Short mmCIF file of C-alpha atoms in Angstrom, two decimals:
data_model
loop_
_atom_site.label_atom_id
_atom_site.label_comp_id
_atom_site.label_asym_id
_atom_site.label_seq_id
_atom_site.Cartn_x
_atom_site.Cartn_y
_atom_site.Cartn_z
CA MET A 11 19.30 0.60 -18.78
CA PRO A 12 16.90 -2.00 -20.16
CA LEU A 13 13.18 -1.69 -19.48
CA PRO A 14 11.55 -4.17 -17.13
CA HIS A 15 9.03 -6.60 -18.59
CA GLN A 16 6.22 -4.62 -16.97
CA VAL A 17 5.61 -1.87 -14.42
CA ILE A 18 2.73 -2.30 -11.97
CA ILE A 19 1.37 0.96 -10.53
CA LYS A 20 -0.90 0.91 -7.47
CA ILE A 21 -2.65 3.43 -5.24
CA SER A 22 -0.21 5.29 -3.02
CA ARG A 23 0.13 4.23 0.61
CA PHE A 24 -0.01 7.91 1.52
CA ARG A 25 -3.57 8.05 0.14
CA LEU A 26 -4.58 5.07 2.26
CA LEU A 27 -3.03 6.68 5.33
CA LEU A 28 -4.83 9.95 4.60
CA ASP A 29 -8.20 8.21 4.24
CA ALA A 30 -7.64 6.10 7.33
CA SER A 31 -6.71 9.13 9.42
CA ALA A 32 -9.87 10.95 8.31
CA ALA A 33 -11.88 7.84 9.18
CA LEU A 34 -10.50 8.04 12.75
CA LEU A 35 -12.72 11.06 13.23
CA VAL A 36 -15.66 8.67 13.73
CA PRO A 37 -14.44 7.05 16.98
CA PHE A 38 -13.16 10.43 18.18
CA GLY A 39 -16.60 11.93 17.56
CA ILE A 40 -18.36 9.06 19.33
CA TYR A 41 -16.03 9.39 22.31
CA SER A 42 -16.68 13.13 22.38
CA LEU A 43 -20.45 12.62 22.41
CA PHE A 44 -20.27 10.72 25.69
CA HIS A 45 -17.44 12.49 27.49
CA TRP A 46 -17.78 16.17 26.68
CA GLY A 47 -20.57 18.46 27.81
CA GLY A 48 -22.30 21.39 26.21
CA TRP A 49 -24.17 21.79 22.96
CA VAL A 50 -21.21 23.27 21.04
CA LYS A 51 -19.05 20.27 21.85
CA PHE A 52 -21.97 18.00 20.98
CA MET A 53 -22.30 19.66 17.56
CA MET A 54 -18.54 19.42 16.96
CA ALA A 55 -18.68 15.71 17.81
CA LEU A 56 -21.48 15.22 15.26
CA VAL A 57 -19.45 17.10 12.64
CA CYS A 58 -16.44 14.83 13.32
CA ILE A 59 -18.62 11.74 12.94
CA ALA A 60 -20.18 13.07 9.72
CA ILE A 61 -16.80 13.93 8.13
CA GLY A 62 -15.35 10.55 9.09
CA LEU A 63 -18.34 8.64 7.70
CA LEU A 64 -18.34 10.66 4.48
CA THR A 65 -14.65 9.90 4.02
CA ILE A 66 -15.21 6.20 4.56
CA PHE A 67 -18.15 5.98 2.15
CA ALA A 68 -16.63 8.25 -0.51
CA ASN A 69 -13.40 6.27 -0.66
CA PHE A 70 -14.64 2.80 0.27
CA HIS A 71 -14.26 1.41 -3.26
CA GLU A 72 -10.68 2.68 -3.48
CA LEU A 73 -9.81 1.21 -0.09
CA LEU A 74 -11.15 -2.18 -1.20
CA LYS A 75 -9.06 -2.19 -4.36
CA PHE A 76 -6.01 -0.64 -2.66
CA ASN A 77 -3.62 -3.48 -3.40
CA ALA A 78 -4.98 -4.08 -6.90
CA PRO A 79 -2.94 -2.67 -9.78
CA GLN A 80 -4.37 0.56 -11.15
CA LEU A 81 -2.20 0.64 -14.24
CA ILE A 82 0.08 -2.00 -15.75
CA ILE A 83 2.50 -0.78 -18.39
CA SER A 84 4.27 -3.53 -20.31
CA LYS A 85 6.09 -4.12 -23.58
CA ASP A 86 2.80 -5.23 -25.17
CA GLY A 87 0.59 -2.34 -24.05
CA MET A 88 -1.23 -0.86 -21.09
CA GLN A 89 -3.88 -2.38 -18.82
CA THR A 90 -6.18 -0.27 -16.63
CA SER A 91 -7.74 -1.11 -13.27
CA ASN A 92 -11.02 -2.19 -14.86
CA GLY A 93 -9.18 -4.91 -16.82
CA GLU A 94 -9.18 -3.24 -20.24
CA PHE A 95 -6.00 -3.87 -22.19
CA TYR A 96 -4.80 -1.47 -24.89
CA PRO A 97 -1.96 -2.54 -27.20
CA TRP A 98 0.54 0.20 -28.09
CA LEU A 99 -0.62 0.29 -31.70
CA ALA A 100 -4.14 1.23 -30.52
CA ILE A 101 -2.98 4.09 -28.26
CA SER A 102 -2.26 7.60 -29.51
CA ASN A 103 -1.99 11.17 -28.21
CA GLU A 104 -1.17 10.17 -24.65
CA LYS A 105 -0.62 13.08 -22.28
CA ILE A 106 -0.93 14.10 -18.65
CA VAL A 107 -3.39 16.91 -17.96
CA GLU A 108 -3.48 18.85 -14.70
CA GLN A 109 -6.84 20.08 -13.43
CA ALA A 110 -6.87 22.57 -10.58
CA GLN A 111 -9.64 23.55 -8.18
CA GLY A 112 -8.22 26.09 -5.78
CA ARG A 113 -5.25 24.52 -4.03
CA TYR A 114 -6.20 20.97 -4.97
CA ARG A 115 -4.66 19.54 -8.14
CA SER A 116 -5.67 16.39 -9.99
CA TYR A 117 -3.71 14.69 -12.73
CA PHE A 118 -5.26 12.61 -15.49
CA LEU A 119 -3.70 10.43 -18.13
CA TYR A 120 -5.53 11.04 -21.40
CA PHE A 121 -5.11 8.84 -24.45
CA GLU A 122 -7.08 7.97 -27.53
CA THR A 123 -7.98 4.60 -28.96
CA ALA A 124 -9.63 3.81 -32.27
CA ASP A 125 -13.13 4.14 -30.82
CA ALA A 126 -12.90 6.68 -27.98
CA SER A 127 -10.85 8.92 -25.73
CA ARG A 128 -9.92 7.54 -22.32
CA GLN A 129 -9.03 9.24 -19.05
CA ILE A 130 -7.42 7.71 -15.96
CA ASP A 131 -6.93 9.53 -12.66
CA VAL A 132 -3.23 9.23 -11.78
CA THR A 133 -3.18 11.70 -8.88
CA TRP A 134 -2.73 9.24 -6.01
CA LEU A 135 -0.65 6.49 -7.58
CA THR A 136 2.75 5.14 -6.53
CA GLU A 137 4.43 6.72 -9.57
CA SER A 138 4.29 10.43 -10.32
CA PRO A 139 2.33 11.62 -13.38
CA SER A 140 5.55 12.65 -15.13
CA LYS A 141 7.10 9.21 -14.46
CA ILE A 142 3.97 7.50 -15.82
CA ILE A 143 4.07 9.41 -19.10
CA ALA A 144 7.84 8.79 -19.37
CA LEU A 145 7.28 5.05 -18.87
CA ILE A 146 4.55 5.02 -21.51
CA LYS A 147 6.80 6.79 -24.01
CA GLU A 148 9.73 4.46 -23.26
CA PHE A 149 7.67 1.29 -23.61
CA LYS A 150 5.92 2.60 -26.70
CA GLN A 151 9.24 3.49 -28.39
CA GLY A 152 10.53 0.03 -27.61
CA GLN A 153 7.93 -1.43 -29.99
CA TYR A 154 8.95 -2.02 -33.59
#
């Protein structure tokens, strides 16, 4: 099967849904402040508001760039979300590295260029980390 001209990888819709659902804690907390009695329920409402606001502020930049491509893999090279383009000849030692903290796992694409090592978080993208590395290898091998 021939390779497409390019593959555009974006942030997963599941991640957006997850962040949006956590942000719904803010209106729930505000509603709880006015309709529930007692100091324990008041404190729980404040905790809901705080968690929702933290989620919104921590992920605000990702929500703004949600539809923007995070990684573009093409026959000429690879472009990252910050606009940097790396031709295949400049990329070496590409690999996916898993980092674990308890139950939570993050996946990073590591690769080297002539001047530095780069790392891209690929945990919440539309393609799996193994698919991303396979695409990179396929496109890179297609270069002569």
